[in-house]
Coordinates of N, CA and C in Angstrom, one line a residue:
M1 N 0.8 -1.2 0.0 CA 0.0 0.0 0.0 C 0.9 1.3 0.0
A2 N 0.3 2.3 -0.6 CA 1.0 3.6 -0.6 C 0.9 4.2 0.8
A3 N 1.8 5.0 1.2 CA 1.8 5.6 2.6 C 0.8 6.7 2.6
L4 N 0.3 7.0 3.8 CA -0.6 8.1 4.0 C 0.1 9.4 3.7
K5 N -0.5 10.1 2.8 CA 0.1 11.4 2.3 C -0.2 12.5 3.3
L6 N 0.9 13.3 3.5 CA 0.7 14.5 4.4 C 1.2 15.7 3.7
I7 N 0.5 16.8 4.0 CA 0.9 18.1 3.5 C 1.1 19.0 4.7
L8 N 1.7 20.2 4.6 CA 1.9 21.1 5.7 C 0.9 22.2 5.7
S9 N 0.4 22.5 6.8 CA -0.5 23.7 6.9 C 0.3 24.9 6.5
P10 N -0.3 25.8 5.7 CA 0.4 27.0 5.3 C 0.6 28.0 6.4
T11 N -0.2 27.9 7.5 CA -0.2 28.9 8.5 C 0.7 28.5 9.7
S12 N 0.7 27.2 10.1 CA 1.4 26.9 11.3 C 2.5 25.9 11.1
G13 N 2.6 25.3 9.9 CA 3.6 24.3 9.7 C 3.2 22.9 10.3
Q14 N 2.1 22.9 11.0 CA 1.7 21.6 11.6 C 1.1 20.7 10.6
T15 N 1.0 19.4 10.9 CA 0.6 18.4 10.0 C -0.9 18.5 9.7
I16 N -1.2 18.4 8.4 CA -2.6 18.3 8.0 C -2.8 17.1 7.1
L17 N -3.7 16.2 7.4 CA -3.9 15.0 6.6 C -4.6 15.3 5.3
D18 N -4.2 14.6 4.3 CA -4.8 14.7 3.0 C -5.3 13.3 2.6
Q19 N -6.6 13.3 2.2 CA -7.2 12.0 1.8 C -6.5 11.5 0.6
T20 N -6.0 10.3 0.7 CA -5.2 9.6 -0.4 C -5.7 8.2 -0.5
P21 N -6.0 7.7 -1.7 CA -6.3 6.3 -1.9 C -5.1 5.4 -1.6
G22 N -5.4 4.2 -1.0 CA -4.3 3.3 -0.7 C -3.5 3.8 0.5
L23 N -3.7 3.3 1.6 CA -3.2 3.9 2.9 C -2.4 2.9 3.7
G24 N -1.4 3.4 4.3 CA -0.6 2.5 5.2 C -0.3 3.2 6.5
H25 N 0.3 2.6 7.4 CA 0.6 3.2 8.7 C 1.6 4.4 8.6
L26 N 1.3 5.4 9.2 CA 2.2 6.6 9.2 C 3.0 6.7 10.5
V27 N 2.3 6.5 11.7 CA 3.0 6.5 13.0 C 2.4 5.4 13.8
D28 N 3.1 5.0 14.9 CA 2.6 4.2 15.9 C 1.7 5.0 16.8
V29 N 0.4 4.9 16.7 CA -0.4 5.7 17.5 C -0.7 5.1 18.9
P30 N -0.7 5.9 19.9 CA -1.0 5.4 21.3 C -2.4 5.0 21.4
A31 N -2.7 4.1 22.4 CA -4.0 3.7 22.7 C -4.8 4.9 23.3
V32 N -6.0 5.0 23.0 CA -6.9 6.0 23.6 C -7.3 5.5 25.0
K33 N -7.2 6.3 26.0 CA -7.6 5.9 27.3 C -9.1 5.7 27.4
P34 N -9.5 4.6 28.1 CA -10.9 4.3 28.3 C -11.7 5.5 28.9
A35 N -11.0 6.2 29.8 CA -11.7 7.4 30.4 C -12.0 8.5 29.4
Y36 N -11.1 8.6 28.4 CA -11.4 9.6 27.3 C -12.6 9.2 26.6
E37 N -12.7 8.0 26.2 CA -13.8 7.5 25.4 C -15.1 7.6 26.2
E38 N -15.0 7.3 27.5 CA -16.1 7.3 28.4 C -16.6 8.8 28.5
A39 N -15.7 9.7 28.6 CA -16.1 11.1 28.6 C -16.8 11.6 27.4
L40 N -16.5 11.0 26.3 CA -17.1 11.4 25.0 C -18.5 10.7 24.9
G41 N -18.8 9.7 25.7 CA -20.1 9.1 25.7 C -20.4 8.2 24.5
L42 N -19.3 7.6 23.9 CA -19.4 6.7 22.8 C -20.1 5.4 23.4
K43 N -21.2 5.1 22.8 CA -22.0 4.0 23.3 C -22.5 3.0 22.2
A44 N -22.3 1.7 22.5 CA -22.7 0.7 21.6 C -24.1 0.2 22.0
N45 N -24.9 -0.3 21.0 CA -26.2 -0.9 21.4 C -26.0 -2.4 21.7
E46 N -27.1 -3.1 21.9 CA -27.0 -4.5 22.3 C -26.4 -5.4 21.2
G47 N -26.5 -4.9 20.0 CA -25.9 -5.7 18.9 C -24.4 -5.3 18.6
G48 N -23.9 -4.4 19.4 CA -22.5 -4.1 19.3 C -22.2 -3.0 18.3
L49 N -23.2 -2.4 17.7 CA -23.0 -1.3 16.8 C -23.2 0.0 17.6
W50 N -22.9 1.1 17.0 CA -22.7 2.4 17.7 C -24.0 3.3 17.5
E51 N -24.3 4.0 18.6 CA -25.5 4.8 18.7 C -25.2 6.3 18.5
L52 N -26.2 7.0 18.0 CA -26.1 8.5 18.0 C -26.5 9.0 19.3
P53 N -25.6 9.6 20.1 CA -26.0 10.1 21.4 C -26.8 11.4 21.2
P54 N -27.7 11.7 22.1 CA -28.4 13.0 21.9 C -27.5 14.2 22.3
L55 N -27.8 15.3 21.8 CA -27.1 16.5 22.2 C -27.1 16.7 23.7
P56 N -26.1 17.2 24.3 CA -26.1 17.4 25.7 C -26.8 18.7 26.2
Y57 N -27.5 19.4 25.3 CA -28.2 20.6 25.5 C -29.3 20.7 24.5
A58 N -30.2 21.7 24.6 CA -31.2 21.9 23.6 C -30.7 22.5 22.4
Y59 N -31.4 22.2 21.2 CA -30.9 22.7 19.9 C -30.7 24.2 19.9
E60 N -31.5 24.9 20.6 CA -31.4 26.4 20.6 C -30.4 26.9 21.6
S61 N -29.8 26.1 22.4 CA -28.9 26.6 23.5 C -27.7 27.4 23.1
L62 N -27.3 27.2 21.9 CA -26.1 27.9 21.4 C -26.4 29.2 20.7
E63 N -27.7 29.6 20.6 CA -28.1 30.9 20.0 C -27.5 32.0 20.8
P64 N -27.1 33.1 20.2 CA -27.2 33.4 18.7 C -26.0 33.1 17.9
Y65 N -25.1 32.3 18.6 CA -23.8 32.1 17.9 C -23.9 31.0 16.9
I66 N -24.7 29.9 17.2 CA -24.9 28.8 16.3 C -26.5 28.6 16.3
D67 N -27.1 28.7 15.1 CA -28.5 28.7 15.1 C -29.2 27.4 15.3
T68 N -30.4 27.4 15.7 CA -31.2 26.2 16.0 C -31.3 25.2 14.8
Q69 N -31.6 25.8 13.6 CA -31.8 25.0 12.5 C -30.5 24.2 12.1
T70 N -29.4 24.9 12.2 CA -28.1 24.3 11.9 C -27.8 23.2 12.8
M71 N -28.1 23.4 14.1 CA -27.9 22.3 15.1 C -28.8 21.1 14.8
R72 N -30.0 21.3 14.5 CA -30.9 20.2 14.1 C -30.4 19.4 12.9
L73 N -30.0 20.1 11.9 CA -29.6 19.5 10.6 C -28.2 18.8 10.9
H74 N -27.4 19.5 11.6 CA -26.0 19.0 11.7 C -26.0 17.7 12.6
H75 N -26.7 17.7 13.7 CA -26.8 16.5 14.5 C -27.7 15.4 14.0
D76 N -28.9 15.8 13.7 CA -29.9 14.7 13.4 C -29.7 14.2 12.0
M77 N -29.1 14.9 11.1 CA -28.9 14.4 9.7 C -27.5 14.1 9.4
H78 N -26.6 15.0 9.6 CA -25.2 14.7 9.2 C -24.5 13.8 10.2
H79 N -24.6 14.0 11.5 CA -23.9 13.1 12.4 C -24.6 11.8 12.3
N80 N -25.9 11.7 12.2 CA -26.6 10.5 12.1 C -26.2 9.7 10.9
A81 N -26.0 10.4 9.8 CA -25.5 9.7 8.6 C -24.2 9.1 8.8
Y82 N -23.3 9.7 9.5 CA -22.0 9.1 9.7 C -22.1 7.9 10.5
V83 N -22.9 7.9 11.6 CA -23.1 6.7 12.4 C -23.7 5.6 11.6
T84 N -24.7 5.9 10.8 CA -25.4 4.8 10.1 C -24.4 4.2 9.1
K85 N -23.6 5.0 8.4 CA -22.7 4.4 7.4 C -21.5 3.7 8.0
F86 N -21.1 4.2 9.2 CA -20.0 3.5 9.9 C -20.5 2.1 10.4
N87 N -21.7 2.1 10.9 CA -22.3 0.8 11.3 C -22.5 -0.2 10.2
A88 N -22.9 0.4 9.0 CA -23.0 -0.5 7.8 C -21.7 -1.2 7.5
A89 N -20.6 -0.4 7.5 CA -19.3 -0.9 7.2 C -18.9 -2.0 8.3
L90 N -19.2 -1.7 9.5 CA -18.8 -2.7 10.6 C -19.7 -4.0 10.4
T91 N -20.9 -3.8 10.0 CA -21.7 -5.0 9.7 C -21.1 -5.9 8.6
K92 N -20.5 -5.2 7.6 CA -19.8 -6.0 6.6 C -18.6 -6.8 7.2
L93 N -17.9 -6.1 8.1 CA -16.8 -6.8 8.7 C -17.2 -8.0 9.6
K94 N -18.3 -7.7 10.3 CA -18.9 -8.8 11.1 C -19.3 -10.0 10.3
D95 N -20.0 -9.7 9.2 CA -20.5 -10.8 8.3 C -19.3 -11.5 7.6
A96 N -18.2 -10.9 7.5 CA -17.0 -11.5 6.9 C -16.2 -12.2 8.0
G97 N -16.7 -12.2 9.2 CA -16.0 -12.9 10.3 C -14.7 -12.2 10.8
L98 N -14.6 -10.9 10.6 CA -13.4 -10.2 11.0 C -13.7 -9.5 12.3
P99 N -12.9 -9.8 13.3 CA -13.1 -9.4 14.7 C -13.0 -7.8 14.9
T100 N -12.4 -7.2 13.9 CA -12.2 -5.7 14.0 C -13.5 -5.0 14.3
W101 N -14.6 -5.5 13.9 CA -15.9 -4.8 14.0 C -16.2 -4.6 15.5
K102 N -15.7 -5.4 16.4 CA -16.1 -5.4 17.8 C -15.3 -4.4 18.6
E103 N -14.2 -3.8 18.0 CA -13.3 -2.9 18.7 C -14.0 -1.5 18.8
D104 N -13.4 -0.7 19.7 CA -13.9 0.6 19.9 C -13.6 1.5 18.7
P105 N -14.4 2.6 18.5 CA -14.3 3.3 17.2 C -12.8 3.8 17.0
Y106 N -12.2 4.3 18.0 CA -10.8 4.9 17.7 C -9.9 3.8 17.3
K107 N -9.9 2.6 17.9 CA -9.1 1.5 17.5 C -9.4 1.1 16.0
I108 N -10.6 1.1 15.7 CA -11.0 0.7 14.3 C -10.4 1.7 13.3
I109 N -10.6 3.0 13.6 CA -10.1 4.1 12.8 C -8.6 4.0 12.7
Q110 N -7.9 3.8 13.8 CA -6.4 3.7 13.8 C -5.9 2.6 12.9
K111 N -6.8 1.5 12.7 CA -6.3 0.4 11.9 C -7.1 0.3 10.6
F112 N -7.7 1.4 10.2 CA -8.6 1.3 9.0 C -7.9 0.8 7.8
E113 N -6.6 1.0 7.7 CA -5.9 0.5 6.5 C -5.8 -1.0 6.5
D114 N -6.1 -1.7 7.6 CA -6.0 -3.1 7.7 C -7.3 -3.9 7.3
V115 N -8.4 -3.1 7.1 CA -9.7 -3.7 6.8 C -9.8 -3.9 5.3
P116 N -10.7 -4.7 4.8 CA -10.9 -4.9 3.3 C -11.1 -3.6 2.6
A117 N -10.6 -3.5 1.4 CA -10.5 -2.3 0.6 C -11.9 -1.7 0.4
D118 N -13.0 -2.6 0.3 CA -14.3 -2.1 -0.1 C -14.9 -1.3 1.1
V119 N -14.4 -1.4 2.3 CA -15.0 -0.6 3.4 C -14.0 0.4 4.0
R120 N -12.8 0.4 3.5 CA -11.7 1.2 4.1 C -12.0 2.7 4.1
K121 N -12.4 3.2 3.0 CA -12.7 4.6 2.9 C -14.0 5.0 3.8
T122 N -15.0 4.1 3.8 CA -16.2 4.3 4.6 C -15.8 4.4 6.1
I123 N -15.0 3.5 6.5 CA -14.6 3.5 7.9 C -13.8 4.8 8.2
R124 N -12.9 5.2 7.3 CA -12.1 6.4 7.6 C -13.0 7.6 7.7
D125 N -13.9 7.7 6.7 CA -14.7 9.0 6.6 C -15.8 9.0 7.6
N126 N -16.5 7.9 7.8 CA -17.7 7.9 8.6 C -17.4 7.5 10.1
G127 N -16.4 6.7 10.3 CA -15.9 6.5 11.7 C -15.3 7.8 12.2
G128 N -14.6 8.5 11.4 CA -14.0 9.8 11.8 C -15.2 10.8 12.0
G129 N -16.1 10.8 11.1 CA -17.3 11.7 11.3 C -18.0 11.4 12.6
Y130 N -18.1 10.2 13.0 CA -18.8 9.8 14.2 C -18.1 10.3 15.4
V131 N -16.8 10.0 15.6 CA -16.1 10.4 16.8 C -15.8 11.9 16.8
N132 N -15.5 12.5 15.6 CA -15.3 13.9 15.6 C -16.5 14.8 16.0
H133 N -17.6 14.4 15.6 CA -18.8 15.2 15.9 C -19.2 15.0 17.4
Q134 N -19.0 13.8 17.9 CA -19.3 13.6 19.3 C -18.4 14.5 20.2
L135 N -17.2 14.7 19.8 CA -16.3 15.6 20.6 C -16.8 17.0 20.3
F136 N -17.2 17.3 19.1 CA -17.6 18.7 18.8 C -18.7 19.2 19.6
W137 N -19.8 18.3 19.8 CA -20.9 18.7 20.6 C -20.5 19.0 22.0
L138 N -19.7 18.1 22.6 CA -19.3 18.3 24.0 C -18.3 19.4 24.2
N139 N -17.6 19.8 23.1 CA -16.7 21.0 23.2 C -17.5 22.3 23.2
M140 N -18.8 22.2 23.1 CA -19.6 23.4 23.2 C -20.6 23.4 24.3
A141 N -21.1 24.5 24.8 CA -22.0 24.6 25.8 C -22.7 26.0 25.7
P142 N -23.9 26.2 26.3 CA -24.5 27.5 26.4 C -23.5 28.4 27.1
P143 N -23.4 29.7 26.6 CA -22.3 30.6 27.1 C -22.3 30.7 28.6
S144 N -23.4 30.6 29.3 CA -23.5 30.7 30.8 C -22.8 29.5 31.4
D145 N -22.6 28.4 30.7 CA -22.1 27.1 31.3 C -20.7 26.8 30.8
A146 N -20.1 27.7 29.9 CA -18.9 27.4 29.2 C -17.7 27.4 30.1
G147 N -17.6 28.3 31.1 CA -16.5 28.3 32.0 C -15.2 28.9 31.4
Q148 N -14.1 28.6 32.1 CA -12.8 29.0 31.7 C -11.8 27.9 31.8
P149 N -10.7 27.9 31.1 CA -9.7 26.9 31.2 C -9.3 26.6 32.7
S150 N -9.2 25.4 33.1 CA -8.7 25.1 34.5 C -7.3 25.6 34.6
A151 N -6.8 25.6 35.9 CA -5.5 26.1 36.1 C -4.4 25.2 35.4
P152 N -4.5 23.9 35.4 CA -3.5 23.1 34.7 C -3.6 23.4 33.2
L153 N -4.8 23.4 32.6 CA -4.9 23.7 31.2 C -4.4 25.1 30.9
L154 N -4.7 26.1 31.7 CA -4.2 27.5 31.4 C -2.7 27.5 31.5
N155 N -2.1 26.8 32.4 CA -0.6 26.8 32.5 C -0.1 26.2 31.2
A156 N -0.7 25.2 30.7 CA -0.2 24.5 29.5 C -0.4 25.4 28.3
I157 N -1.5 26.1 28.2 CA -1.8 27.1 27.1 C -0.7 28.2 27.1
Q158 N -0.5 28.8 28.3 CA 0.5 29.8 28.4 C 1.9 29.4 28.1
S159 N 2.2 28.1 28.4 CA 3.5 27.6 28.1 C 3.7 27.4 26.6
S160 N 2.6 26.9 25.9 CA 2.7 26.6 24.5 C 2.5 27.8 23.6
F161 N 1.6 28.7 24.0 CA 1.2 29.8 23.1 C 1.4 31.2 23.7
G162 N 1.6 31.3 25.0 CA 1.8 32.6 25.6 C 0.6 33.1 26.4
S163 N -0.6 32.9 25.8 CA -1.9 33.3 26.4 C -3.0 32.6 25.7
V164 N -4.2 32.7 26.4 CA -5.4 32.2 25.8 C -5.8 33.0 24.5
D165 N -5.6 34.3 24.5 CA -5.9 35.1 23.3 C -4.9 34.7 22.2
A166 N -3.7 34.4 22.5 CA -2.8 34.0 21.4 C -3.2 32.6 20.9
L167 N -3.6 31.7 21.8 CA -4.1 30.4 21.3 C -5.3 30.6 20.4
K168 N -6.2 31.4 20.8 CA -7.4 31.7 19.9 C -7.0 32.2 18.6
E169 N -6.1 33.1 18.6 CA -5.7 33.7 17.3 C -5.1 32.7 16.4
K170 N -4.2 31.9 16.9 CA -3.5 30.9 16.1 C -4.5 29.8 15.6
F171 N -5.3 29.4 16.5 CA -6.3 28.4 16.2 C -7.3 28.9 15.1
S172 N -7.7 30.1 15.3 CA -8.7 30.7 14.3 C -8.0 30.8 13.0
T173 N -6.8 31.2 12.9 CA -6.1 31.3 11.6 C -6.0 29.9 11.0
E174 N -5.7 28.9 11.8 CA -5.6 27.5 11.2 C -7.0 27.1 10.7
A175 N -8.1 27.4 11.4 CA -9.4 27.0 11.0 C -9.8 27.8 9.7
T176 N -9.5 29.0 9.7 CA -9.9 29.9 8.5 C -9.2 29.3 7.3
N177 N -8.0 28.9 7.4 CA -7.2 28.5 6.2 C -7.3 27.0 5.8
V178 N -8.2 26.3 6.5 CA -8.5 24.9 6.0 C -9.1 25.0 4.6
F179 N -8.5 24.4 3.7 CA -9.0 24.4 2.3 C -10.1 23.4 2.2
G180 N -11.3 23.9 1.7 CA -12.4 23.0 1.6 C -13.0 22.6 2.9
S181 N -13.2 21.3 3.1 CA -13.8 20.8 4.3 C -12.8 20.2 5.2
G182 N -13.0 20.4 6.5 CA -12.1 19.8 7.5 C -12.3 20.3 8.9
W183 N -11.3 20.2 9.7 CA -11.3 20.5 11.1 C -10.0 21.2 11.5
A184 N -10.2 22.1 12.6 CA -9.0 22.6 13.3 C -9.1 22.0 14.7
W185 N -7.9 21.7 15.3 CA -7.9 21.0 16.6 C -6.8 21.6 17.5
L186 N -7.2 21.5 18.8 CA -6.2 21.6 19.8 C -5.9 20.2 20.4
T187 N -4.7 19.8 20.3 CA -4.4 18.4 20.6 C -3.2 18.3 21.6
L188 N -3.1 17.1 22.1 CA -1.9 16.8 22.9 C -1.1 15.8 22.1
D189 N 0.2 16.1 21.8 CA 1.0 15.1 21.1 C 1.5 14.0 22.0
Q190 N 2.3 13.2 21.5 CA 2.7 12.0 22.3 C 3.6 12.4 23.5
S191 N 4.2 13.6 23.5 CA 4.9 14.1 24.6 C 4.0 14.9 25.5
K192 N 2.7 14.9 25.3 CA 1.7 15.6 26.1 C 1.9 17.1 26.0
Q193 N 2.3 17.6 24.9 CA 2.4 19.0 24.6 C 1.3 19.5 23.7
L194 N 0.7 20.7 24.0 CA -0.4 21.2 23.2 C 0.1 21.6 21.8
K195 N -0.7 21.2 20.8 CA -0.4 21.5 19.5 C -1.7 21.9 18.8
I196 N -1.6 22.8 17.8 CA -2.7 23.1 16.9 C -2.5 22.5 15.6
I197 N -3.4 21.7 15.1 CA -3.3 21.1 13.8 C -4.6 21.2 13.1
A198 N -4.6 20.9 11.8 CA -5.8 20.8 11.0 C -5.8 19.5 10.3
T199 N -7.0 19.0 10.0 CA -7.2 17.7 9.2 C -8.2 17.9 8.1
A200 N -8.0 17.2 7.1 CA -9.0 17.3 6.0 C -10.2 16.4 6.2
N201 N -11.3 16.8 5.7 CA -12.5 16.0 5.6 C -12.9 15.5 7.1
Q202 N -13.0 14.2 7.3 CA -13.3 13.7 8.6 C -12.1 13.0 9.3
D203 N -10.9 13.2 8.9 CA -9.8 12.6 9.5 C -9.6 13.1 10.9
T204 N -9.2 12.3 11.8 CA -9.0 12.6 13.2 C -7.6 12.7 13.6
P205 N -7.2 13.6 14.5 CA -5.8 13.7 14.9 C -5.2 12.4 15.4
I206 N -6.1 11.5 15.9 CA -5.6 10.2 16.4 C -4.7 9.5 15.3
M207 N -5.1 9.7 14.1 CA -4.4 9.0 13.0 C -2.9 9.5 12.9
V208 N -2.5 10.6 13.5 CA -1.1 11.0 13.5 C -0.6 11.1 14.9
G209 N -1.2 10.3 15.8 CA -0.7 10.2 17.1 C -1.0 11.3 18.1
S210 N -1.9 12.2 17.7 CA -2.3 13.3 18.6 C -3.7 13.1 19.2
L211 N -3.9 13.5 20.4 CA -5.2 13.3 21.0 C -6.0 14.6 21.0
P212 N -7.1 14.7 20.4 CA -7.8 16.0 20.3 C -8.6 16.3 21.6
I213 N -8.5 17.5 22.1 CA -9.3 17.9 23.3 C -10.2 19.1 22.9
L214 N -10.0 19.7 21.8 CA -10.9 20.8 21.3 C -10.9 20.7 19.7
G215 N -12.1 20.7 19.2 CA -12.2 20.6 17.7 C -13.2 21.5 17.2
L216 N -13.0 22.1 16.0 CA -13.9 23.0 15.3 C -14.2 22.4 13.9
D217 N -15.4 22.2 13.7 CA -15.9 21.7 12.4 C -16.0 22.9 11.4
V218 N -15.2 22.9 10.3 CA -15.3 24.0 9.4 C -15.9 23.5 8.0
W219 N -16.5 22.3 8.0 CA -17.3 22.0 6.9 C -18.4 23.0 6.7
E220 N -18.9 23.3 5.5 CA -19.9 24.4 5.3 C -21.2 24.0 6.0
H221 N -21.5 22.7 6.1 CA -22.8 22.4 6.8 C -22.8 22.8 8.2
A222 N -21.7 23.1 8.8 CA -21.6 23.5 10.2 C -22.0 25.0 10.4
Y223 N -22.0 25.8 9.3 CA -22.2 27.2 9.6 C -22.9 27.9 8.4
Y224 N -23.2 27.3 7.3 CA -23.6 28.1 6.1 C -25.0 28.7 6.2
L225 N -25.9 28.0 6.9 CA -27.2 28.6 7.0 C -27.2 29.9 7.7
K226 N -26.4 30.1 8.6 CA -26.4 31.4 9.4 C -25.3 32.3 8.8
Y227 N -24.2 31.8 8.5 CA -23.0 32.7 8.1 C -22.7 32.7 6.6
N228 N -23.4 31.9 5.8 CA -23.1 31.8 4.4 C -21.6 31.5 4.2
N229 N -20.9 32.3 3.5 CA -19.5 32.0 3.2 C -18.5 32.8 4.2
R230 N -19.1 33.3 5.3 CA -18.3 34.1 6.3 C -17.7 33.2 7.3
R231 N -16.9 32.3 6.9 CA -16.2 31.4 7.9 C -15.5 32.1 9.1
P232 N -14.8 33.1 8.8 CA -14.1 33.8 9.9 C -15.1 34.3 11.0
E233 N -16.2 34.8 10.6 CA -17.2 35.3 11.5 C -17.8 34.1 12.4
Y234 N -18.0 33.0 11.7 CA -18.4 31.8 12.5 C -17.4 31.4 13.5
I235 N -16.1 31.4 13.1 CA -15.1 31.0 14.0 C -15.0 31.9 15.2
K236 N -15.0 33.2 14.9 CA -15.0 34.2 16.0 C -16.1 34.0 17.0
N237 N -17.3 33.8 16.5 CA -18.5 33.6 17.4 C -18.4 32.3 18.1
W238 N -17.9 31.3 17.5 CA -17.8 30.0 18.1 C -17.1 30.0 19.5
W239 N -16.1 30.9 19.6 CA -15.4 30.9 20.9 C -16.3 31.3 22.0
S240 N -17.4 31.9 21.8 CA -18.4 32.3 22.8 C -19.1 31.0 23.4
V241 N -19.0 29.9 22.7 CA -19.7 28.7 23.2 C -18.8 27.6 23.5
V242 N -17.5 27.8 23.4 CA -16.5 26.8 23.7 C -16.6 26.3 25.2
N243 N -16.8 25.1 25.4 CA -17.0 24.5 26.8 C -15.6 24.2 27.4
W244 N -15.0 25.3 28.0 CA -13.7 25.1 28.6 C -13.7 24.1 29.8
N245 N -14.9 23.9 30.4 CA -14.9 22.9 31.5 C -14.7 21.5 30.9
F246 N -15.3 21.2 29.8 CA -15.1 19.9 29.2 C -13.7 19.8 28.6
V247 N -13.2 20.8 27.9 CA -11.8 20.8 27.4 C -10.8 20.5 28.5
S248 N -11.0 21.2 29.7 CA -10.2 21.0 30.8 C -10.2 19.6 31.3
K249 N -11.4 19.0 31.3 CA -11.6 17.6 31.7 C -10.8 16.6 30.9
L250 N -10.9 16.8 29.6 CA -10.1 16.0 28.6 C -8.6 16.2 28.8
Y251 N -8.2 17.4 29.1 CA -6.8 17.7 29.3 C -6.3 16.9 30.6
D252 N -7.1 16.9 31.6 CA -6.8 16.2 32.8 C -6.7 14.7 32.6
I253 N -7.7 14.2 31.8 CA -7.6 12.7 31.5 C -6.4 12.4 30.7
A254 N -6.1 13.2 29.7 CA -5.0 12.9 28.8 C -3.6 13.0 29.5
T255 N -3.5 13.8 30.5 CA -2.2 14.1 31.2 C -2.1 13.3 32.5
S256 N -3.1 12.6 32.9 CA -3.0 11.9 34.2 C -2.2 10.6 34.0

């Protein structure tokens, strides 16, 4: 197989994944801690397939920064479609007698290049869409509940970026400059240092050995109804609903 192709972000020099047919291992990725997956609320049904968790708040709770209609469409249609297609691919693995289907989503995605070619892209795209969106919903909260970075996270932010404002500026630039569809992330690398990276489409930072604790969806379906093509405005307003309490929780889990 051809190796996973990487390109560099034009703004930060950090790694950005590029969808490439024919994929092989890029790095030895660490196991995701069970406490991290538990915090994300990833839940299998009795048949071992994955469920769409409900939003942790009402659809209208993020107004006026993210509109109610976008939240309904994004969660009930787009996220649900990723879960449905991911489960369909896992069912194919199950029917073929391959034990991979029983593993947790992150392990499946980490080993997606080892599954049969006819479901490989489906698992990469839709498994990624499943876990990415579950983190995305929990990374947000009504402004009154969003909180501030915990002392440990704040110290790490100041060490890596200088200040929270500097983090926001660098992250926002990364998100603005994602070409086409993708995500911007605040992650912990394998040395537990904070890094800002971007990924294409539904790729997850786990694929390059980084653990995401904050992610922003910059696919157009995440913002176009309200913001049209004004992605920078969407990004600026999104900071008003970032759930720093949850980001801090993931940071504590990842560094413990």
